[in-house]
mmCIF file of C-alpha atoms (C1' of nucleotides) in Angstrom:
data_model
loop_
_atom_site.group_PDB
_atom_site.id
_atom_site.type_symbol
_atom_site.label_atom_id
_atom_site.label_comp_id
_atom_site.label_asym_id
_atom_site.label_seq_id
_atom_site.Cartn_x
_atom_site.Cartn_y
_atom_site.Cartn_z
ATOM 1 C CA MET Q 1 163.092 46.433 99.314
ATOM 2 C CA THR Q 2 162.121 43.383 101.244
ATOM 3 C CA ASP Q 3 158.625 43.167 102.549
ATOM 4 C CA GLN Q 4 158.760 40.543 105.225
ATOM 5 C CA LEU Q 5 156.315 40.493 108.075
ATOM 6 C CA PHE Q 6 154.169 43.263 106.678
ATOM 7 C CA PRO Q 7 154.173 42.564 102.993
ATOM 8 C CA THR Q 8 153.714 45.596 100.808
ATOM 9 C CA ARG Q 9 153.220 43.118 98.032
ATOM 10 C CA ILE Q 10 149.829 42.130 99.294
ATOM 11 C CA LYS Q 11 147.471 44.667 97.845
ATOM 12 C CA ASN Q 12 144.110 42.947 97.752
ATOM 13 C CA ALA Q 13 142.869 43.849 101.192
ATOM 14 C CA MET Q 14 139.856 41.847 102.304
ATOM 15 C CA ASN Q 15 137.892 41.693 105.553
ATOM 16 C CA ASN Q 16 139.666 44.778 106.697
ATOM 17 C CA VAL Q 17 137.974 45.771 109.905
ATOM 18 C CA ASN Q 18 140.319 48.464 111.039
ATOM 19 C CA GLU Q 19 140.680 50.223 107.742
ATOM 20 C CA PRO Q 20 137.229 49.806 106.290
ATOM 21 C CA SER Q 21 137.780 52.031 103.311
ATOM 22 C CA GLY Q 22 140.611 51.957 100.808
ATOM 23 C CA GLU Q 23 144.206 50.956 101.092
ATOM 24 C CA PRO Q 24 145.626 50.317 104.565
ATOM 25 C CA ARG Q 25 148.637 52.331 105.663
ATOM 26 C CA TRP Q 26 151.370 49.722 105.273
ATOM 27 C CA LEU Q 27 154.495 50.051 107.329
ATOM 28 C CA SER Q 28 157.573 51.634 105.860
ATOM 29 C CA ASP Q 29 160.690 49.516 105.466
ATOM 30 C CA ALA Q 30 162.259 51.252 108.426
ATOM 31 C CA GLU Q 31 159.262 50.642 110.639
ATOM 32 C CA ARG Q 32 159.010 47.018 109.675
ATOM 33 C CA GLU Q 33 162.707 46.361 110.097
ATOM 34 C CA ALA Q 34 162.797 48.045 113.471
ATOM 35 C CA TRP Q 35 159.952 45.938 114.783
ATOM 36 C CA LYS Q 36 161.510 42.779 113.400
ATOM 37 C CA ALA Q 37 164.906 43.581 114.849
ATOM 38 C CA LEU Q 38 163.415 44.352 118.230
ATOM 39 C CA SER Q 39 161.505 41.079 118.311
ATOM 40 C CA LEU Q 40 164.551 39.126 117.273
ATOM 41 C CA MET Q 41 166.694 40.878 119.835
ATOM 42 C CA GLN Q 42 164.298 40.061 122.618
ATOM 43 C CA LEU Q 43 164.083 36.402 121.610
ATOM 44 C CA GLN Q 44 167.814 35.913 121.294
ATOM 45 C CA LEU Q 45 168.538 37.859 124.425
ATOM 46 C CA THR Q 46 166.179 35.876 126.638
ATOM 47 C CA ALA Q 47 167.405 32.659 125.087
ATOM 48 C CA ARG Q 48 170.935 33.693 125.915
ATOM 49 C CA LEU Q 49 170.076 34.713 129.443
ATOM 50 C CA GLY Q 50 168.365 31.397 129.990
ATOM 51 C CA GLN Q 51 171.288 29.457 128.694
ATOM 52 C CA ALA Q 52 173.709 31.408 130.850
ATOM 53 C CA LEU Q 53 171.572 30.535 133.860
ATOM 54 C CA SER Q 54 171.398 26.852 133.038
ATOM 55 C CA GLY Q 55 174.292 25.952 135.312
ATOM 56 C CA SER Q 56 172.456 27.409 138.300
ATOM 57 C CA GLY Q 57 169.499 25.062 137.999
ATOM 58 C CA LEU Q 58 167.172 27.998 137.401
ATOM 59 C CA SER Q 59 165.400 28.880 134.193
ATOM 60 C CA TYR Q 60 165.062 32.504 133.200
ATOM 61 C CA GLN Q 61 161.431 32.303 134.282
ATOM 62 C CA ASP Q 62 162.398 30.879 137.664
ATOM 63 C CA TYR Q 63 164.884 33.664 138.113
ATOM 64 C CA THR Q 64 162.295 36.272 137.256
ATOM 65 C CA VAL Q 65 159.873 34.929 139.825
ATOM 66 C CA LEU Q 66 162.472 34.673 142.564
ATOM 67 C CA ALA Q 67 163.786 38.141 141.809
ATOM 68 C CA GLY Q 68 160.269 39.505 142.137
ATOM 69 C CA LEU Q 69 159.970 37.863 145.526
ATOM 70 C CA THR Q 70 163.288 39.122 146.863
ATOM 71 C CA ASP Q 71 162.056 42.597 146.088
ATOM 72 C CA ASP Q 72 159.556 42.311 148.895
ATOM 73 C CA PRO Q 73 160.758 42.655 152.503
ATOM 74 C CA ASP Q 74 158.823 39.530 153.442
ATOM 75 C CA GLY Q 75 159.815 37.705 150.286
ATOM 76 C CA ARG Q 76 156.254 37.266 149.093
ATOM 77 C CA MET Q 77 153.962 38.510 146.365
ATOM 78 C CA ARG Q 78 150.384 38.091 145.278
ATOM 79 C CA VAL Q 79 149.721 35.978 142.217
ATOM 80 C CA VAL Q 80 147.746 38.752 140.612
ATOM 81 C CA GLU Q 81 150.618 41.147 141.090
ATOM 82 C CA PHE Q 82 152.986 38.763 139.342
ATOM 83 C CA SER Q 83 150.541 38.489 136.547
ATOM 84 C CA ARG Q 84 150.618 42.230 136.066
ATOM 85 C CA GLN Q 85 154.328 42.808 136.555
ATOM 86 C CA LEU Q 86 155.519 39.986 134.364
ATOM 87 C CA GLY Q 87 152.777 40.136 131.780
ATOM 88 C CA TRP Q 88 151.997 36.474 132.401
ATOM 89 C CA GLU Q 89 148.535 34.963 132.315
ATOM 90 C CA LYS Q 90 147.382 34.227 135.829
ATOM 91 C CA SER Q 91 147.169 30.530 135.039
ATOM 92 C CA ARG Q 92 150.736 30.632 133.821
ATOM 93 C CA VAL Q 93 151.784 32.093 137.136
ATOM 94 C CA SER Q 94 149.813 29.467 138.992
ATOM 95 C CA HIS Q 95 151.228 26.552 137.021
ATOM 96 C CA HIS Q 96 154.760 27.844 137.212
ATOM 97 C CA VAL Q 97 154.527 28.422 140.921
ATOM 98 C CA SER Q 98 153.244 24.877 141.368
ATOM 99 C CA ARG Q 99 156.312 23.571 139.601
ATOM 100 C CA MET Q 100 158.590 25.736 141.700
ATOM 101 C CA ILE Q 101 156.904 24.509 144.859
ATOM 102 C CA GLU Q 102 157.692 20.937 143.880
ATOM 103 C CA ARG Q 103 161.319 21.945 143.679
ATOM 104 C CA GLY Q 104 161.206 23.653 147.040
ATOM 105 C CA LEU Q 105 161.975 27.148 145.750
ATOM 106 C CA VAL Q 106 158.737 28.813 146.878
ATOM 107 C CA THR Q 107 155.610 28.155 148.909
ATOM 108 C CA ARG Q 108 152.021 29.272 148.811
ATOM 109 C CA ALA Q 109 150.406 31.188 151.670
ATOM 110 C CA SER Q 110 146.886 32.452 152.088
ATOM 111 C CA CYS Q 111 146.192 36.169 152.183
ATOM 112 C CA PRO Q 112 144.486 37.395 155.362
ATOM 113 C CA THR Q 113 142.976 40.552 153.874
ATOM 114 C CA ASP Q 114 141.573 38.878 150.772
ATOM 115 C CA LYS Q 115 140.536 35.309 151.234
ATOM 116 C CA ARG Q 116 140.492 34.652 147.505
ATOM 117 C CA GLY Q 117 144.095 35.693 147.263
ATOM 118 C CA ALA Q 118 147.270 33.712 147.531
ATOM 119 C CA PHE Q 119 150.803 34.778 148.268
ATOM 120 C CA VAL Q 120 153.815 33.202 146.687
ATOM 121 C CA VAL Q 121 156.579 33.086 149.287
ATOM 122 C CA ILE Q 122 160.251 32.473 148.701
ATOM 123 C CA THR Q 123 161.865 29.691 150.734
ATOM 124 C CA ASP Q 124 165.371 29.605 152.144
ATOM 125 C CA GLU Q 125 166.299 27.265 149.359
ATOM 126 C CA GLY Q 126 164.863 29.659 146.815
ATOM 127 C CA ARG Q 127 166.836 32.479 148.355
ATOM 128 C CA ARG Q 128 170.032 30.474 148.212
ATOM 129 C CA ALA Q 129 169.345 29.639 144.583
ATOM 130 C CA ILE Q 130 168.884 33.219 143.441
ATOM 131 C CA GLU Q 131 171.758 34.513 145.533
ATOM 132 C CA ALA Q 132 173.971 32.027 143.806
ATOM 133 C CA ALA Q 133 172.651 32.876 140.363
ATOM 134 C CA ALA Q 134 172.305 36.639 140.596
ATOM 135 C CA PRO Q 135 175.893 37.808 140.048
ATOM 136 C CA GLY Q 136 176.326 35.674 136.957
ATOM 137 C CA HIS Q 137 172.976 36.714 135.624
ATOM 138 C CA VAL Q 138 173.636 40.397 136.071
ATOM 139 C CA ALA Q 139 176.977 39.970 134.397
ATOM 140 C CA THR Q 140 175.248 38.362 131.425
ATOM 141 C CA VAL Q 141 172.686 41.134 131.167
ATOM 142 C CA ARG Q 142 175.541 43.614 131.204
ATOM 143 C CA LYS Q 143 177.618 41.768 128.661
ATOM 144 C CA PHE Q 144 174.854 41.234 126.137
ATOM 145 C CA PHE Q 145 172.707 44.274 126.680
ATOM 146 C CA ILE Q 146 173.278 47.079 129.135
ATOM 147 C CA ASP Q 147 176.988 47.599 128.665
ATOM 148 C CA LEU Q 148 176.527 47.865 124.906
ATOM 149 C CA LEU Q 149 174.249 50.858 125.220
ATOM 150 C CA GLU Q 150 174.712 54.534 125.887
ATOM 151 C CA GLU Q 151 172.847 55.974 128.809
ATOM 152 C CA SER Q 152 170.666 57.845 126.342
ATOM 153 C CA GLN Q 153 169.693 54.606 124.704
ATOM 154 C CA VAL Q 154 168.623 53.101 127.994
ATOM 155 C CA GLU Q 155 166.515 56.194 128.548
ATOM 156 C CA ALA Q 156 165.058 55.866 125.078
ATOM 157 C CA ILE Q 157 164.008 52.305 125.808
ATOM 158 C CA GLN Q 158 162.335 53.380 128.997
ATOM 159 C CA GLU Q 159 160.427 56.149 127.260
ATOM 160 C CA ILE Q 160 159.301 53.968 124.400
ATOM 161 C CA ALA Q 161 158.192 51.151 126.653
ATOM 162 C CA ASP Q 162 156.353 53.526 128.954
ATOM 163 C CA THR Q 163 154.522 55.084 126.053
ATOM 164 C CA VAL Q 164 153.518 51.764 124.566
ATOM 165 C CA LEU Q 165 152.510 50.237 127.878
ATOM 166 C CA ALA Q 166 150.431 53.245 128.857
ATOM 167 C CA ASN Q 167 148.612 53.025 125.558
ATOM 168 C CA LEU Q 168 148.010 49.316 125.992
ATOM 169 C CA LYS Q 169 146.605 49.877 129.445
ATOM 170 C CA ALA Q 170 144.320 52.603 128.164
ATOM 171 C CA ASN Q 171 142.920 50.210 125.573
ATOM 172 C CA CYS Q 172 142.482 47.133 127.699
ATOM 173 C CA ASP Q 173 139.136 46.065 126.413
ATOM 174 C CA ASP Q 174 138.338 47.446 122.985
ATOM 175 C CA ARG Q 175 139.623 45.797 119.863
ATOM 176 C CA MET E 1 164.437 51.944 145.598
ATOM 177 C CA THR E 2 162.941 48.733 144.374
ATOM 178 C CA ASP E 3 165.309 45.972 143.455
ATOM 179 C CA GLN E 4 163.241 43.584 141.445
ATOM 180 C CA LEU E 5 164.811 41.308 138.891
ATOM 181 C CA PHE E 6 168.339 42.230 139.807
ATOM 182 C CA PRO E 7 168.214 42.537 143.558
ATOM 183 C CA THR E 8 170.734 44.897 145.002
ATOM 184 C CA ARG E 9 169.728 43.430 148.318
ATOM 185 C CA ILE E 10 171.503 40.204 147.548
ATOM 186 C CA LYS E 11 175.053 40.745 148.551
ATOM 187 C CA ASN E 12 176.473 37.331 149.304
ATOM 188 C CA ALA E 13 177.716 36.382 145.889
ATOM 189 C CA MET E 14 178.525 32.717 145.505
ATOM 190 C CA ASN E 15 179.552 30.571 142.561
ATOM 191 C CA ASN E 16 180.163 33.685 140.598
ATOM 192 C CA VAL E 17 181.858 32.600 137.418
ATOM 193 C CA ASN E 18 181.747 35.830 135.510
ATOM 194 C CA GLU E 19 182.916 38.089 138.292
ATOM 195 C CA PRO E 20 185.346 35.883 140.135
ATOM 196 C CA SER E 21 186.635 38.552 142.446
ATOM 197 C CA GLY E 22 184.701 40.960 144.601
ATOM 198 C CA GLU E 23 181.312 42.529 144.279
ATOM 199 C CA PRO E 24 179.517 42.229 140.931
ATOM 200 C CA ARG E 25 178.482 45.411 139.161
ATOM 201 C CA TRP E 26 174.766 45.401 139.901
ATOM 202 C CA LEU E 27 172.440 47.224 137.577
ATOM 203 C CA SER E 28 171.267 50.703 138.393
ATOM 204 C CA ASP E 29 167.573 51.284 138.972
ATOM 205 C CA ALA E 30 167.272 52.910 135.584
ATOM 206 C CA GLU E 31 168.955 50.007 133.842
ATOM 207 C CA ARG E 32 166.856 47.447 135.616
ATOM 208 C CA GLU E 33 163.625 49.293 135.025
ATOM 209 C CA ALA E 34 164.363 49.801 131.365
ATOM 210 C CA TRP E 35 164.998 46.118 130.811
ATOM 211 C CA LYS E 36 161.888 45.163 132.724
ATOM 212 C CA ALA E 37 159.733 47.637 130.846
ATOM 213 C CA LEU E 38 161.073 46.457 127.523
ATOM 214 C CA SER E 39 160.370 42.815 128.339
ATOM 215 C CA LEU E 40 156.894 43.638 129.537
ATOM 216 C CA MET E 41 156.208 45.721 126.469
ATOM 217 C CA GLN E 42 157.233 42.932 124.146
ATOM 218 C CA LEU E 43 155.082 40.388 125.994
ATOM 219 C CA GLN E 44 151.984 42.538 126.069
ATOM 220 C CA LEU E 45 152.452 43.709 122.530
ATOM 221 C CA THR E 46 152.732 40.237 121.025
ATOM 222 C CA ALA E 47 149.834 39.067 123.173
ATOM 223 C CA ARG E 48 147.774 41.929 121.832
ATOM 224 C CA LEU E 49 148.794 41.289 118.248
ATOM 225 C CA GLY E 50 147.879 37.649 118.607
ATOM 226 C CA GLN E 51 144.530 38.454 120.061
ATOM 227 C CA ALA E 52 143.783 40.966 117.320
ATOM 228 C CA LEU E 53 144.570 38.245 114.773
ATOM 229 C CA SER E 54 142.375 35.658 116.410
ATOM 230 C CA GLY E 55 139.419 36.350 114.162
ATOM 231 C CA SER E 56 141.490 35.548 111.101
ATOM 232 C CA GLY E 57 142.211 31.977 112.161
ATOM 233 C CA LEU E 58 145.931 32.713 112.284
ATOM 234 C CA SER E 59 148.103 32.922 115.357
ATOM 235 C CA TYR E 60 150.802 35.545 115.537
ATOM 236 C CA GLN E 61 153.302 32.789 114.859
ATOM 237 C CA ASP E 62 151.366 31.630 111.821
ATOM 238 C CA TYR E 63 151.282 35.178 110.537
ATOM 239 C CA THR E 64 155.001 35.554 111.012
ATOM 240 C CA VAL E 65 155.732 32.422 109.037
ATOM 241 C CA LEU E 66 153.388 33.312 106.209
ATOM 242 C CA ALA E 67 154.735 36.856 106.037
ATOM 243 C CA GLY E 68 158.237 35.484 105.714
ATOM 244 C CA LEU E 69 157.110 33.320 102.841
ATOM 245 C CA THR E 70 155.329 36.097 100.960
ATOM 246 C CA ASP E 71 158.570 37.974 101.046
ATOM 247 C CA ASP E 72 160.050 35.497 98.608
ATOM 248 C CA PRO E 73 159.071 35.744 94.928
ATOM 249 C CA ASP E 74 158.424 31.996 94.883
ATOM 250 C CA GLY E 75 156.726 32.042 98.260
ATOM 251 C CA ARG E 76 159.219 29.689 99.836
ATOM 252 C CA MET E 77 161.971 29.708 102.405
ATOM 253 C CA ARG E 78 164.466 27.305 103.871
ATOM 254 C CA VAL E 79 163.849 26.022 107.363
ATOM 255 C CA VAL E 80 167.283 27.117 108.468
ATOM 256 C CA GLU E 81 166.616 30.616 107.236
ATOM 257 C CA PHE E 82 163.438 30.831 109.234
ATOM 258 C CA SER E 83 165.352 29.652 112.229
ATOM 259 C CA ARG E 84 167.775 32.541 111.832
ATOM 260 C CA GLN E 85 165.305 35.266 110.902
ATOM 261 C CA LEU E 86 162.755 34.486 113.589
ATOM 262 C CA GLY E 87 165.167 33.372 116.262
ATOM 263 C CA TRP E 88 163.307 30.070 116.557
ATOM 264 C CA GLU E 89 164.931 26.745 117.313
ATOM 265 C CA LYS E 90 165.016 24.673 114.185
ATOM 266 C CA SER E 91 162.818 22.038 115.808
ATOM 267 C CA ARG E 92 160.309 24.719 116.648
ATOM 268 C CA VAL E 93 160.201 25.702 113.008
ATOM 269 C CA SER E 94 159.809 22.100 111.980
ATOM 270 C CA HIS E 95 157.007 21.351 114.417
ATOM 271 C CA HIS E 96 155.175 24.540 113.623
ATOM 272 C CA VAL E 97 155.424 23.985 109.905
ATOM 273 C CA SER E 98 154.041 20.482 110.382
ATOM 274 C CA ARG E 99 151.021 21.925 112.102
ATOM 275 C CA MET E 100 150.540 24.519 109.391
ATOM 276 C CA ILE E 101 150.765 21.814 106.747
ATOM 277 C CA GLU E 102 147.912 19.968 108.424
ATOM 278 C CA ARG E 103 145.843 23.108 108.087
ATOM 279 C CA GLY E 104 146.763 23.521 104.434
ATOM 280 C CA LEU E 105 148.596 26.832 104.852
ATOM 281 C CA VAL E 106 152.020 25.664 103.662
ATOM 282 C CA THR E 107 153.783 22.695 102.106
ATOM 283 C CA ARG E 108 157.219 21.201 102.283
ATOM 284 C CA ALA E 109 159.455 20.884 99.228
ATOM 285 C CA SER E 110 162.889 19.397 98.844
ATOM 286 C CA CYS E 111 165.829 21.602 97.978
ATOM 287 C CA PRO E 112 167.616 20.689 94.753
ATOM 288 C CA THR E 113 170.952 22.290 95.612
ATOM 289 C CA ASP E 114 171.188 20.855 99.135
ATOM 290 C CA LYS E 115 169.568 17.496 99.576
ATOM 291 C CA ARG E 116 169.508 17.847 103.346
ATOM 292 C CA GLY E 117 167.503 21.015 103.016
ATOM 293 C CA ALA E 118 163.788 21.587 102.939
ATOM 294 C CA PHE E 119 161.767 24.490 101.678
ATOM 295 C CA VAL E 120 158.613 25.675 103.291
ATOM 296 C CA VAL E 121 156.237 26.812 100.557
ATOM 297 C CA ILE E 122 153.114 28.889 100.937
ATOM 298 C CA THR E 123 149.915 27.474 99.442
ATOM 299 C CA ASP E 124 147.102 29.368 97.785
ATOM 300 C CA GLU E 125 145.114 28.930 100.914
ATOM 301 C CA GLY E 126 147.977 30.300 102.987
ATOM 302 C CA ARG E 127 148.186 33.275 100.701
ATOM 303 C CA ARG E 128 144.493 33.941 100.993
ATOM 304 C CA ALA E 129 144.752 33.716 104.762
ATOM 305 C CA ILE E 130 147.530 36.267 105.113
ATOM 306 C CA GLU E 131 146.056 38.593 102.538
ATOM 307 C CA ALA E 132 142.903 38.643 104.575
ATOM 308 C CA ALA E 133 144.752 39.168 107.844
ATOM 309 C CA ALA E 134 147.444 41.622 106.793
ATOM 310 C CA PRO E 135 145.542 44.912 106.750
ATOM 311 C CA GLY E 136 144.089 44.373 110.183
ATOM 312 C CA HIS E 137 147.404 43.238 111.545
ATOM 313 C CA VAL E 138 149.280 46.230 110.228
ATOM 314 C CA ALA E 139 146.623 48.487 111.645
ATOM 315 C CA THR E 140 147.118 46.865 115.034
ATOM 316 C CA VAL E 141 150.874 47.248 114.892
ATOM 317 C CA ARG E 142 150.364 50.897 114.068
ATOM 318 C CA LYS E 143 147.785 51.488 116.761
ATOM 319 C CA PHE E 144 149.733 49.876 119.563
ATOM 320 C CA PHE E 145 153.293 50.558 118.534
ATOM 321 C CA ILE E 146 154.490 52.401 115.491
ATOM 322 C CA ASP E 147 152.084 55.321 115.495
ATOM 323 C CA LEU E 148 152.918 56.041 119.113
ATOM 324 C CA LEU E 149 156.572 56.656 118.327
ATOM 325 C CA GLU E 150 158.565 59.472 116.830
ATOM 326 C CA GLU E 151 160.657 58.626 113.809
ATOM 327 C CA SER E 152 163.735 59.119 115.962
ATOM 328 C CA GLN E 153 162.488 56.486 118.384
ATOM 329 C CA VAL E 154 162.036 53.974 115.615
ATOM 330 C CA GLU E 155 165.588 54.705 114.561
ATOM 331 C CA ALA E 156 166.779 54.304 118.124
ATOM 332 C CA ILE E 157 165.174 50.871 118.320
ATOM 333 C CA GLN E 158 166.851 49.835 115.121
ATOM 334 C CA GLU E 159 170.253 50.983 116.350
ATOM 335 C CA ILE E 160 169.925 49.315 119.701
ATOM 336 C CA ALA E 161 168.730 46.060 118.251
ATOM 337 C CA ASP E 162 171.461 46.058 115.619
ATOM 338 C CA THR E 163 174.110 46.629 118.258
ATOM 339 C CA VAL E 164 172.825 43.915 120.543
ATOM 340 C CA LEU E 165 172.293 41.410 117.755
ATOM 341 C CA ALA E 166 175.735 42.004 116.306
ATOM 342 C CA ASN E 167 177.240 41.409 119.706
ATOM 343 C CA LEU E 168 175.245 38.235 120.173
ATOM 344 C CA LYS E 169 176.357 36.946 116.821
ATOM 345 C CA ALA E 170 179.973 37.715 117.633
ATOM 346 C CA ASN E 171 179.688 35.653 120.831
ATOM 347 C CA CYS E 172 177.857 32.641 119.497
ATOM 348 C CA ASP E 173 179.801 30.004 121.308
ATOM 349 C CA ASP E 174 181.609 31.291 124.365
ATOM 350 C CA ARG E 175 179.848 31.647 127.668
ATOM 351 C "C1'" DG Y 1 121.081 40.376 154.722
ATOM 352 C "C1'" DA Y 2 120.806 38.945 149.783
ATOM 353 C "C1'" DC Y 3 121.425 39.628 145.067
ATOM 354 C "C1'" DT Y 4 124.506 40.834 141.081
ATOM 355 C "C1'" DG Y 5 128.643 41.323 138.756
ATOM 356 C "C1'" DA Y 6 133.507 41.525 139.009
ATOM 357 C "C1'" DT Y 7 137.972 39.642 140.788
ATOM 358 C "C1'" DT Y 8 141.251 35.951 142.383
ATOM 359 C "C1'" DG Y 9 143.228 31.748 141.857
ATOM 360 C "C1'" DT Y 10 143.263 26.812 140.490
ATOM 361 C "C1'" DT Y 11 142.571 23.087 137.401
ATOM 362 C "C1'" DG Y 12 142.670 20.052 133.255
ATOM 363 C "C1'" DA Y 13 142.874 19.640 128.421
ATOM 364 C "C1'" DG Y 14 144.942 20.899 124.525
ATOM 365 C "C1'" DA Y 15 148.435 23.632 122.014
ATOM 366 C "C1'" DT Y 16 153.024 24.982 121.658
ATOM 367 C "C1'" DA Y 17 158.099 24.989 122.761
ATOM 368 C "C1'" DT Y 18 162.428 22.821 124.196
ATOM 369 C "C1'" DC Y 19 165.831 19.317 124.381
ATOM 370 C "C1'" DA Y 20 168.297 15.393 123.045
ATOM 371 C "C1'" DA Y 21 168.816 12.023 119.807
ATOM 372 C "C1'" DC Y 22 169.054 10.601 115.143
ATOM 373 C "C1'" DT Y 23 169.412 10.437 109.864
ATOM 374 C "C1'" DA Y 24 171.043 12.256 105.896
ATOM 375 C "C1'" DC Y 25 173.821 15.063 103.654
ATOM 376 C "C1'" DC Y 26 177.553 18.466 102.881
ATOM 377 C "C1'" DT Y 27 182.565 20.132 102.979
ATOM 378 C "C1'" DC Y 28 187.052 19.737 103.704
ATOM 379 C "C1'" DT Y 29 191.211 17.194 103.791
ATOM 380 C "C1'" DA Y 30 194.265 13.842 102.672
ATOM 381 C "C1'" DT P 1 187.687 7.986 97.649
ATOM 382 C "C1'" DA P 2 187.374 7.745 102.137
ATOM 383 C "C1'" DG P 3 187.073 9.621 106.454
ATOM 384 C "C1'" DA P 4 186.098 13.357 109.889
ATOM 385 C "C1'" DG P 5 183.538 16.878 111.390
ATOM 386 C "C1'" DG P 6 179.978 20.055 110.584
ATOM 387 C "C1'" DT P 7 175.168 21.335 109.050
ATOM 388 C "C1'" DA P 8 169.955 20.666 107.935
ATOM 389 C "C1'" DG P 9 165.979 18.818 109.276
ATOM 390 C "C1'" DT P 10 162.866 15.556 111.696
ATOM 391 C "C1'" DT P 11 161.159 13.096 115.526
ATOM 392 C "C1'" DG P 12 159.512 11.862 120.198
ATOM 393 C "C1'" DA P 13 159.554 12.821 125.028
ATOM 394 C "C1'" DT P 14 159.101 16.237 128.110
ATOM 395 C "C1'" DA P 15 158.295 20.885 129.760
ATOM 396 C "C1'" DT P 16 155.801 24.875 129.414
ATOM 397 C "C1'" DC P 17 151.922 27.919 128.045
ATOM 398 C "C1'" DT P 18 147.130 28.999 126.784
ATOM 399 C "C1'" DC P 19 142.352 28.720 127.092
ATOM 400 C "C1'" DA P 20 137.996 27.836 129.068
ATOM 401 C "C1'" DA P 21 135.669 26.419 132.995
ATOM 402 C "C1'" DC P 22 135.110 26.559 137.733
ATOM 403 C "C1'" DA P 23 134.871 27.727 142.919
ATOM 404 C "C1'" DA P 24 135.464 31.109 146.209
ATOM 405 C "C1'" DT P 25 135.403 35.600 147.591
ATOM 406 C "C1'" DC P 26 134.774 40.562 147.228
ATOM 407 C "C1'" DA P 27 132.321 45.041 146.447
ATOM 408 C "C1'" DG P 28 128.450 47.503 145.537
ATOM 409 C "C1'" DT P 29 123.403 47.968 145.629
ATOM 410 C "C1'" DC P 30 118.905 47.189 146.995
#
DNA sequence: GACTGATTGTTGAGATATCAACTACCTCTA
DNA sequence: TAGAGGTAGTTGATATCTCAACAATCAGTC
């Protein structure tokens, strides 16, 4: 019916690299709507999580970084590892960490085994900040996401994401 | 085992508004991992879609806007409607449209029935741009997402997103 | 050891997004 | 019709992200 995002109405395919011959396989309504709904959900959800955190003085991104650090016994993590785990560009990690350093939430430390490397280390202040924010944050995630879903749906998400991520990793370079 | 993002290690809950009494209900490993994987998937996927579009001169955001416009018979859409459909702040829509106007992809038009309102209207050039980009984009969405999933998984996504979005809408204001 | 190519992280410039005003208009009520 | 409160959209300042370039180091090979 509607053809937003992947318009079925557009029929004059030009410069079509991936489907060099003939008509491309357009998405069905169901496929298109599912992708749209998922994108919208993710946007609204992260916006909501961020706004619920606002009282704590942490952004959702700050929280994510600090949570990553508390996962390590020594409260530290390599920049490159953040980049991978969060799906952030390395420069994004670097810039964001710089900002967090200015606020006293984390520190940088050099890596003894790889002299190029740098650790991000959580400070006491950073630890206090996430400890204060965590219960409220988890409650928000529950209220707006987890508690709305059946266990099977959580499993479905995991399976889907794993499949997609594995495929992305397998095709890192090619277009 | 791991406790990233929602550290089970953090036990000293303070300032906990949402769970005023006692220990918060932390997320299980499965719940935490599923949410993390989903977030990562979305990030990597949109990054990949954007990078696949790069040859066309359109960003993923540009594509999204143009696709929304081609969905309308007159190739136009209200700013407020974009805001809702894409989950963008209205100022984000406004700024982005301004940039697209400079590139000749869209225009603004006043709304006769609501004099506060503004339409975003696709131009011929905008139409040419998305027509050129669409087949490749759809192919990318298929390659990295849709074609990897069973029909039942697409349905599951739709159901989950609908549930979550409905709940978000129901709790627009309260914290 | 020294060369080559890849990896790690930072930086600065430019692009994009958010936030808080602000204007203009609508809608409802009296 | 006037007023009050809400909605639509823009703007500018600020915050954040991306991209390309760069320096430093690593890993493998000769």
